[in-house]
Amino acid sequence: MFQLFGSLKQFLKPSSCVIDNNIFRLHYKATVVILIGCSLMVTARQYFGDPIDCISRDDIPPNLLDTYCWIHTTFSIENAWKKKVGEEVPYPGVDKTTPNEKRVYHAYYQWVCFVLFFQALLFYIPRYLWKACEAGRVKNLILGLNYPICSEDVKSNNRALLVEYLYKNLNNHNLMFKMYVTTEVLNFLNVILQMVLMDRFLGGEFSNYGWEVLSFSEWDWNVRYDPMVY
């Protein structure tokens, strides 16, 4: 597991040739590392630990019940969210069930590690497209300027050649410019897509989460029933 986390270091290594900007790097470096790291931790929890802990009676083996709860979709009772914990219910949303009560099913937890990895891929796609289009052109152009042992005359001559090349090919790289703008737009669209994806994945709870946090934070602690108070 430590070797897997160690392999993420390559995403954070500084490059001698920068072909994008800081915001672009936040998309394909910081965000990708965070998402893959979280995916690895969730995967380790699922396959090498206890992915779920269920309360069982003495006559039911805990491992058997945990496996059953993991395979089958869990649910909470909508009316139990507003009941007082410790007096009416043991935990928000957990209560005795009746056939007519509305249940809220939670089927997302089994797919968290895969969704996190898929999100990381989506964040890296614009970088992959831009790097494939750029194809090392910028690195080849500045190759003669990065030698520390070159004399000033050689560096000055290389700079003059670079300026001459840029002047003669001023309008010959419009395709690269358009591709870079396209990848920046893809970064923006990807963020919007991720919000929609998370909201669908969490059953519509993601879009309201921030507003509900602000709303509950203004309530008195004695009357709050949201899980954040426990």
PDB file of C-alpha atoms in Angstrom:
ATOM      1  CA  MET A   1       0.000   0.000   0.000  1.00  0.00           C
ATOM      2  CA  PHE A   2       2.857   2.382   0.817  1.00  0.00           C
ATOM      3  CA  GLN A   3       4.357   1.622  -2.596  1.00  0.00           C
ATOM      4  CA  LEU A   4       1.078   2.623  -4.232  1.00  0.00           C
ATOM      5  CA  PHE A   5       1.056   5.945  -2.393  1.00  0.00           C
ATOM      6  CA  GLY A   6       4.730   6.426  -3.238  1.00  0.00           C
ATOM      7  CA  SER A   7       3.963   6.111  -6.943  1.00  0.00           C
ATOM      8  CA  LEU A   8       1.836   9.270  -6.690  1.00  0.00           C
ATOM      9  CA  LYS A   9       4.987  11.341  -6.166  1.00  0.00           C
ATOM     10  CA  GLN A  10       5.585  11.445  -9.915  1.00  0.00           C
ATOM     11  CA  PHE A  11       2.526  13.667 -10.315  1.00  0.00           C
ATOM     12  CA  LEU A  12       4.055  16.258  -7.970  1.00  0.00           C
ATOM     13  CA  LYS A  13       7.549  16.398  -9.467  1.00  0.00           C
ATOM     14  CA  PRO A  14       8.379  19.857 -10.862  1.00  0.00           C
ATOM     15  CA  SER A  15       9.011  19.973 -14.592  1.00  0.00           C
ATOM     16  CA  SER A  16      11.917  21.762 -16.228  1.00  0.00           C
ATOM     17  CA  CYS A  17       9.588  22.850 -19.024  1.00  0.00           C
ATOM     18  CA  VAL A  18       6.230  24.358 -18.074  1.00  0.00           C
ATOM     19  CA  ILE A  19       3.602  24.285 -20.833  1.00  0.00           C
ATOM     20  CA  ASP A  20       0.555  25.376 -18.813  1.00  0.00           C
ATOM     21  CA  ASN A  21      -0.406  27.581 -15.860  1.00  0.00           C
ATOM     22  CA  ASN A  22      -0.877  27.138 -12.114  1.00  0.00           C
ATOM     23  CA  ILE A  23      -4.647  26.632 -12.308  1.00  0.00           C
ATOM     24  CA  PHE A  24      -4.186  23.975 -14.982  1.00  0.00           C
ATOM     25  CA  ARG A  25      -1.688  22.165 -12.741  1.00  0.00           C
ATOM     26  CA  LEU A  26      -4.149  22.209  -9.846  1.00  0.00           C
ATOM     27  CA  HIS A  27      -6.520  20.207 -12.045  1.00  0.00           C
ATOM     28  CA  TYR A  28      -4.164  17.455 -13.183  1.00  0.00           C
ATOM     29  CA  LYS A  29      -1.686  17.373 -10.294  1.00  0.00           C
ATOM     30  CA  ALA A  30      -3.140  18.300  -6.908  1.00  0.00           C
ATOM     31  CA  THR A  31      -6.692  17.152  -7.615  1.00  0.00           C
ATOM     32  CA  VAL A  32      -5.648  13.898  -9.274  1.00  0.00           C
ATOM     33  CA  VAL A  33      -3.278  13.013  -6.412  1.00  0.00           C
ATOM     34  CA  ILE A  34      -5.958  13.743  -3.798  1.00  0.00           C
ATOM     35  CA  LEU A  35      -8.626  11.712  -5.603  1.00  0.00           C
ATOM     36  CA  ILE A  36      -6.381   8.712  -6.291  1.00  0.00           C
ATOM     37  CA  GLY A  37      -5.057   8.826  -2.724  1.00  0.00           C
ATOM     38  CA  CYS A  38      -8.604   8.789  -1.349  1.00  0.00           C
ATOM     39  CA  SER A  39      -9.526   5.974  -3.726  1.00  0.00           C
ATOM     40  CA  LEU A  40      -6.589   3.893  -2.482  1.00  0.00           C
ATOM     41  CA  MET A  41      -7.511   4.507   1.153  1.00  0.00           C
ATOM     42  CA  VAL A  42     -11.142   3.546   0.548  1.00  0.00           C
ATOM     43  CA  THR A  43     -10.037   0.457  -1.372  1.00  0.00           C
ATOM     44  CA  ALA A  44      -7.756  -0.590   1.479  1.00  0.00           C
ATOM     45  CA  ARG A  45     -10.630  -0.122   3.897  1.00  0.00           C
ATOM     46  CA  GLN A  46     -12.963  -2.263   1.789  1.00  0.00           C
ATOM     47  CA  TYR A  47     -10.662  -5.164   0.973  1.00  0.00           C
ATOM     48  CA  PHE A  48      -8.199  -5.218   3.884  1.00  0.00           C
ATOM     49  CA  GLY A  49     -10.345  -3.905   6.754  1.00  0.00           C
ATOM     50  CA  ASP A  50     -13.972  -3.619   7.747  1.00  0.00           C
ATOM     51  CA  PRO A  51     -15.867  -1.658   5.089  1.00  0.00           C
ATOM     52  CA  ILE A  52     -19.020  -1.600   7.207  1.00  0.00           C
ATOM     53  CA  ASP A  53     -19.884  -2.351  10.838  1.00  0.00           C
ATOM     54  CA  CYS A  54     -23.397  -3.525  11.650  1.00  0.00           C
ATOM     55  CA  ILE A  55     -24.914  -3.930  15.106  1.00  0.00           C
ATOM     56  CA  SER A  56     -25.973  -7.535  15.614  1.00  0.00           C
ATOM     57  CA  ARG A  57     -27.467  -9.756  18.268  1.00  0.00           C
ATOM     58  CA  ASP A  58     -25.346 -12.343  20.020  1.00  0.00           C
ATOM     59  CA  ASP A  59     -26.840 -15.195  17.991  1.00  0.00           C
ATOM     60  CA  ILE A  60     -25.775 -13.666  14.653  1.00  0.00           C
ATOM     61  CA  PRO A  61     -22.057 -13.780  13.749  1.00  0.00           C
ATOM     62  CA  PRO A  62     -20.773 -10.202  13.198  1.00  0.00           C
ATOM     63  CA  ASN A  63     -18.827 -11.155  10.057  1.00  0.00           C
ATOM     64  CA  LEU A  64     -21.911 -12.715   8.489  1.00  0.00           C
ATOM     65  CA  LEU A  65     -24.065  -9.673   9.224  1.00  0.00           C
ATOM     66  CA  ASP A  66     -21.386  -7.249   7.993  1.00  0.00           C
ATOM     67  CA  THR A  67     -21.163  -9.150   4.707  1.00  0.00           C
ATOM     68  CA  TYR A  68     -24.944  -9.080   4.334  1.00  0.00           C
ATOM     69  CA  CYS A  69     -25.083  -5.338   5.015  1.00  0.00           C
ATOM     70  CA  TRP A  70     -22.256  -4.719   2.565  1.00  0.00           C
ATOM     71  CA  ILE A  71     -23.854  -6.663  -0.287  1.00  0.00           C
ATOM     72  CA  HIS A  72     -27.395  -5.387   0.215  1.00  0.00           C
ATOM     73  CA  THR A  73     -28.353  -1.743  -0.016  1.00  0.00           C
ATOM     74  CA  THR A  74     -28.803  -0.041   3.338  1.00  0.00           C
ATOM     75  CA  PHE A  75     -31.516   2.509   4.014  1.00  0.00           C
ATOM     76  CA  SER A  76     -32.595   5.081   6.561  1.00  0.00           C
ATOM     77  CA  ILE A  77     -36.058   6.152   7.696  1.00  0.00           C
ATOM     78  CA  GLU A  78     -36.921   9.660   6.560  1.00  0.00           C
ATOM     79  CA  ASN A  79     -39.075  10.417   9.618  1.00  0.00           C
ATOM     80  CA  ALA A  80     -36.297   9.281  11.956  1.00  0.00           C
ATOM     81  CA  TRP A  81     -33.971  12.102  10.899  1.00  0.00           C
ATOM     82  CA  LYS A  82     -35.857  14.624  13.016  1.00  0.00           C
ATOM     83  CA  LYS A  83     -36.161  12.494  16.150  1.00  0.00           C
ATOM     84  CA  LYS A  84     -34.003  13.084  19.208  1.00  0.00           C
ATOM     85  CA  VAL A  85     -30.949  10.823  19.331  1.00  0.00           C
ATOM     86  CA  GLY A  86     -30.545   8.828  22.529  1.00  0.00           C
ATOM     87  CA  GLU A  87     -34.200   9.118  23.459  1.00  0.00           C
ATOM     88  CA  GLU A  88     -36.276   8.323  20.375  1.00  0.00           C
ATOM     89  CA  VAL A  89     -33.685   6.841  17.994  1.00  0.00           C
ATOM     90  CA  PRO A  90     -30.156   5.433  18.430  1.00  0.00           C
ATOM     91  CA  TYR A  91     -28.800   7.446  15.481  1.00  0.00           C
ATOM     92  CA  PRO A  92     -30.214   9.919  12.913  1.00  0.00           C
ATOM     93  CA  GLY A  93     -32.284   8.011  10.360  1.00  0.00           C
ATOM     94  CA  VAL A  94     -32.162   4.704  12.268  1.00  0.00           C
ATOM     95  CA  ASP A  95     -35.467   3.480  13.698  1.00  0.00           C
ATOM     96  CA  LYS A  96     -37.945   0.628  13.652  1.00  0.00           C
ATOM     97  CA  THR A  97     -39.464   0.073  10.245  1.00  0.00           C
ATOM     98  CA  THR A  98     -43.063  -0.265   9.192  1.00  0.00           C
ATOM     99  CA  PRO A  99     -44.355  -1.121   5.697  1.00  0.00           C
ATOM    100  CA  ASN A 100     -45.765   2.370   5.094  1.00  0.00           C
ATOM    101  CA  GLU A 101     -42.730   4.405   6.157  1.00  0.00           C
ATOM    102  CA  LYS A 102     -40.682   6.138   3.485  1.00  0.00           C
ATOM    103  CA  ARG A 103     -37.182   4.717   3.171  1.00  0.00           C
ATOM    104  CA  VAL A 104     -34.134   6.466   1.749  1.00  0.00           C
ATOM    105  CA  TYR A 105     -31.788   3.894   0.200  1.00  0.00           C
ATOM    106  CA  HIS A 106     -28.016   4.380   0.191  1.00  0.00           C
ATOM    107  CA  ALA A 107     -26.353   2.356  -2.555  1.00  0.00           C
ATOM    108  CA  TYR A 108     -23.380   4.607  -3.295  1.00  0.00           C
ATOM    109  CA  TYR A 109     -20.908   3.428  -0.636  1.00  0.00           C
ATOM    110  CA  GLN A 110     -19.997   0.255  -2.545  1.00  0.00           C
ATOM    111  CA  TRP A 111     -18.808   2.297  -5.534  1.00  0.00           C
ATOM    112  CA  VAL A 112     -16.922   5.119  -3.814  1.00  0.00           C
ATOM    113  CA  CYS A 113     -13.413   3.861  -4.665  1.00  0.00           C
ATOM    114  CA  PHE A 114     -14.302   3.391  -8.350  1.00  0.00           C
ATOM    115  CA  VAL A 115     -16.017   6.771  -8.641  1.00  0.00           C
ATOM    116  CA  LEU A 116     -13.038   8.551  -7.062  1.00  0.00           C
ATOM    117  CA  PHE A 117     -10.683   6.898  -9.543  1.00  0.00           C
ATOM    118  CA  PHE A 118     -13.016   7.784 -12.430  1.00  0.00           C
ATOM    119  CA  GLN A 119     -13.071  11.404 -11.258  1.00  0.00           C
ATOM    120  CA  ALA A 120      -9.269  11.449 -11.244  1.00  0.00           C
ATOM    121  CA  LEU A 121      -9.240  10.223 -14.850  1.00  0.00           C
ATOM    122  CA  LEU A 122     -11.654  12.973 -15.875  1.00  0.00           C
ATOM    123  CA  PHE A 123      -9.418  15.614 -14.314  1.00  0.00           C
ATOM    124  CA  TYR A 124      -6.370  14.265 -16.162  1.00  0.00           C
ATOM    125  CA  ILE A 125      -7.954  13.986 -19.634  1.00  0.00           C
ATOM    126  CA  PRO A 126      -7.471  17.704 -20.578  1.00  0.00           C
ATOM    127  CA  ARG A 127      -3.802  17.468 -19.591  1.00  0.00           C
ATOM    128  CA  TYR A 128      -3.373  14.322 -21.696  1.00  0.00           C
ATOM    129  CA  LEU A 129      -4.950  15.982 -24.739  1.00  0.00           C
ATOM    130  CA  TRP A 130      -2.868  19.145 -24.398  1.00  0.00           C
ATOM    131  CA  LYS A 131       0.375  17.214 -23.886  1.00  0.00           C
ATOM    132  CA  ALA A 132      -0.360  15.046 -26.939  1.00  0.00           C
ATOM    133  CA  CYS A 133      -1.002  18.136 -29.066  1.00  0.00           C
ATOM    134  CA  GLU A 134       2.036  20.036 -27.779  1.00  0.00           C
ATOM    135  CA  ALA A 135       4.260  16.958 -28.346  1.00  0.00           C
ATOM    136  CA  GLY A 136       7.338  18.448 -26.673  1.00  0.00           C
ATOM    137  CA  ARG A 137       7.678  21.445 -29.005  1.00  0.00           C
ATOM    138  CA  VAL A 138       8.308  23.968 -26.234  1.00  0.00           C
ATOM    139  CA  LYS A 139      10.910  21.740 -24.600  1.00  0.00           C
ATOM    140  CA  ASN A 140      12.765  21.365 -27.891  1.00  0.00           C
ATOM    141  CA  LEU A 141      12.694  25.134 -28.451  1.00  0.00           C
ATOM    142  CA  ILE A 142      14.282  25.976 -25.104  1.00  0.00           C
ATOM    143  CA  LEU A 143      16.618  22.982 -25.056  1.00  0.00           C
ATOM    144  CA  GLY A 144      19.645  25.086 -25.910  1.00  0.00           C
ATOM    145  CA  LEU A 145      18.927  27.567 -23.109  1.00  0.00           C
ATOM    146  CA  ASN A 146      18.981  25.128 -20.208  1.00  0.00           C
ATOM    147  CA  TYR A 147      22.626  24.065 -20.304  1.00  0.00           C
ATOM    148  CA  PRO A 148      24.361  25.569 -17.245  1.00  0.00           C
ATOM    149  CA  ILE A 149      27.863  25.122 -18.707  1.00  0.00           C
ATOM    150  CA  CYS A 150      27.194  27.069 -21.900  1.00  0.00           C
ATOM    151  CA  SER A 151      28.992  30.348 -22.353  1.00  0.00           C
ATOM    152  CA  GLU A 152      27.055  33.592 -22.563  1.00  0.00           C
ATOM    153  CA  ASP A 153      27.856  33.863 -26.257  1.00  0.00           C
ATOM    154  CA  VAL A 154      26.292  30.461 -26.932  1.00  0.00           C
ATOM    155  CA  LYS A 155      23.217  31.331 -24.871  1.00  0.00           C
ATOM    156  CA  SER A 156      22.878  34.654 -26.644  1.00  0.00           C
ATOM    157  CA  ASN A 157      23.116  32.935 -30.024  1.00  0.00           C
ATOM    158  CA  ASN A 158      20.505  30.346 -28.996  1.00  0.00           C
ATOM    159  CA  ARG A 159      18.164  33.090 -27.841  1.00  0.00           C
ATOM    160  CA  ALA A 160      18.601  34.892 -31.139  1.00  0.00           C
ATOM    161  CA  LEU A 161      17.749  31.712 -33.038  1.00  0.00           C
ATOM    162  CA  LEU A 162      14.682  31.193 -30.858  1.00  0.00           C
ATOM    163  CA  VAL A 163      13.463  34.752 -31.424  1.00  0.00           C
ATOM    164  CA  GLU A 164      14.007  34.376 -35.163  1.00  0.00           C
ATOM    165  CA  TYR A 165      12.052  31.113 -35.199  1.00  0.00           C
ATOM    166  CA  LEU A 166       9.157  32.651 -33.272  1.00  0.00           C
ATOM    167  CA  TYR A 167       9.117  35.666 -35.589  1.00  0.00           C
ATOM    168  CA  LYS A 168       9.068  33.581 -38.766  1.00  0.00           C
ATOM    169  CA  ASN A 169       6.408  31.202 -37.411  1.00  0.00           C
ATOM    170  CA  LEU A 170       4.249  33.781 -35.685  1.00  0.00           C
ATOM    171  CA  ASN A 171       0.974  32.554 -37.179  1.00  0.00           C
ATOM    172  CA  ASN A 172       1.879  28.937 -37.811  1.00  0.00           C
ATOM    173  CA  HIS A 173       0.840  27.551 -34.430  1.00  0.00           C
ATOM    174  CA  ASN A 174      -2.743  28.692 -34.211  1.00  0.00           C
ATOM    175  CA  LEU A 175      -3.841  25.085 -33.852  1.00  0.00           C
ATOM    176  CA  MET A 176      -1.842  24.768 -30.626  1.00  0.00           C
ATOM    177  CA  PHE A 177      -3.394  27.953 -29.284  1.00  0.00           C
ATOM    178  CA  LYS A 178      -6.882  26.703 -30.084  1.00  0.00           C
ATOM    179  CA  MET A 179      -6.112  23.355 -28.489  1.00  0.00           C
ATOM    180  CA  TYR A 180      -4.854  25.010 -25.317  1.00  0.00           C
ATOM    181  CA  VAL A 181      -7.983  27.152 -25.055  1.00  0.00           C
ATOM    182  CA  THR A 182     -10.061  24.032 -25.684  1.00  0.00           C
ATOM    183  CA  THR A 183      -8.375  22.152 -22.847  1.00  0.00           C
ATOM    184  CA  GLU A 184      -8.928  25.101 -20.500  1.00  0.00           C
ATOM    185  CA  VAL A 185     -12.617  25.045 -21.413  1.00  0.00           C
ATOM    186  CA  LEU A 186     -12.616  21.286 -20.817  1.00  0.00           C
ATOM    187  CA  ASN A 187     -11.210  21.906 -17.338  1.00  0.00           C
ATOM    188  CA  PHE A 188     -14.117  24.209 -16.564  1.00  0.00           C
ATOM    189  CA  LEU A 189     -16.713  21.855 -18.044  1.00  0.00           C
ATOM    190  CA  ASN A 190     -15.175  18.971 -16.139  1.00  0.00           C
ATOM    191  CA  VAL A 191     -15.694  20.769 -12.822  1.00  0.00           C
ATOM    192  CA  ILE A 192     -19.358  21.349 -13.685  1.00  0.00           C
ATOM    193  CA  LEU A 193     -19.698  17.709 -14.757  1.00  0.00           C
ATOM    194  CA  GLN A 194     -18.125  16.559 -11.484  1.00  0.00           C
ATOM    195  CA  MET A 195     -20.710  18.529  -9.501  1.00  0.00           C
ATOM    196  CA  VAL A 196     -23.555  16.948 -11.457  1.00  0.00           C
ATOM    197  CA  LEU A 197     -21.955  13.507 -11.146  1.00  0.00           C
ATOM    198  CA  MET A 198     -21.544  13.821  -7.377  1.00  0.00           C
ATOM    199  CA  ASP A 199     -25.102  15.048  -6.955  1.00  0.00           C
ATOM    200  CA  ARG A 200     -26.486  12.096  -8.928  1.00  0.00           C
ATOM    201  CA  PHE A 201     -24.156   9.677  -7.179  1.00  0.00           C
ATOM    202  CA  LEU A 202     -25.227  10.855  -3.709  1.00  0.00           C
ATOM    203  CA  GLY A 203     -28.911  10.854  -4.543  1.00  0.00           C
ATOM    204  CA  GLY A 204     -29.325  14.607  -4.901  1.00  0.00           C
ATOM    205  CA  GLU A 205     -27.761  15.422  -1.518  1.00  0.00           C
ATOM    206  CA  PHE A 206     -24.566  17.051  -2.802  1.00  0.00           C
ATOM    207  CA  SER A 207     -26.164  20.166  -4.296  1.00  0.00           C
ATOM    208  CA  ASN A 208     -27.951  20.999  -1.037  1.00  0.00           C
ATOM    209  CA  TYR A 209     -25.147  20.085   1.353  1.00  0.00           C
ATOM    210  CA  GLY A 210     -23.493  23.502   1.600  1.00  0.00           C
ATOM    211  CA  TRP A 211     -26.781  25.339   2.116  1.00  0.00           C
ATOM    212  CA  GLU A 212     -27.907  22.835   4.755  1.00  0.00           C
ATOM    213  CA  VAL A 213     -24.602  23.155   6.631  1.00  0.00           C
ATOM    214  CA  LEU A 214     -25.024  26.927   6.805  1.00  0.00           C
ATOM    215  CA  SER A 215     -28.658  26.556   7.847  1.00  0.00           C
ATOM    216  CA  PHE A 216     -27.977  24.051  10.620  1.00  0.00           C
ATOM    217  CA  SER A 217     -24.999  26.061  11.929  1.00  0.00           C
ATOM    218  CA  GLU A 218     -27.408  28.819  12.977  1.00  0.00           C
ATOM    219  CA  TRP A 219     -29.627  26.451  14.974  1.00  0.00           C
ATOM    220  CA  ASP A 220     -29.344  25.865  18.689  1.00  0.00           C
ATOM    221  CA  TRP A 221     -27.377  22.714  19.529  1.00  0.00           C
ATOM    222  CA  ASN A 222     -30.193  21.415  21.707  1.00  0.00           C
ATOM    223  CA  VAL A 223     -32.680  21.292  18.829  1.00  0.00           C
ATOM    224  CA  ARG A 224     -30.411  20.309  15.944  1.00  0.00           C
ATOM    225  CA  TYR A 225     -30.977  16.848  14.476  1.00  0.00           C
ATOM    226  CA  ASP A 226     -28.381  16.762  11.686  1.00  0.00           C
ATOM    227  CA  PRO A 227     -25.543  14.169  11.910  1.00  0.00           C
ATOM    228  CA  MET A 228     -22.881  16.904  12.218  1.00  0.00           C
ATOM    229  CA  VAL A 229     -23.967  17.679  15.771  1.00  0.00           C
ATOM    230  CA  TYR A 230     -23.004  14.192  17.034  1.00  0.00           C
TER     231      TYR A 230
END
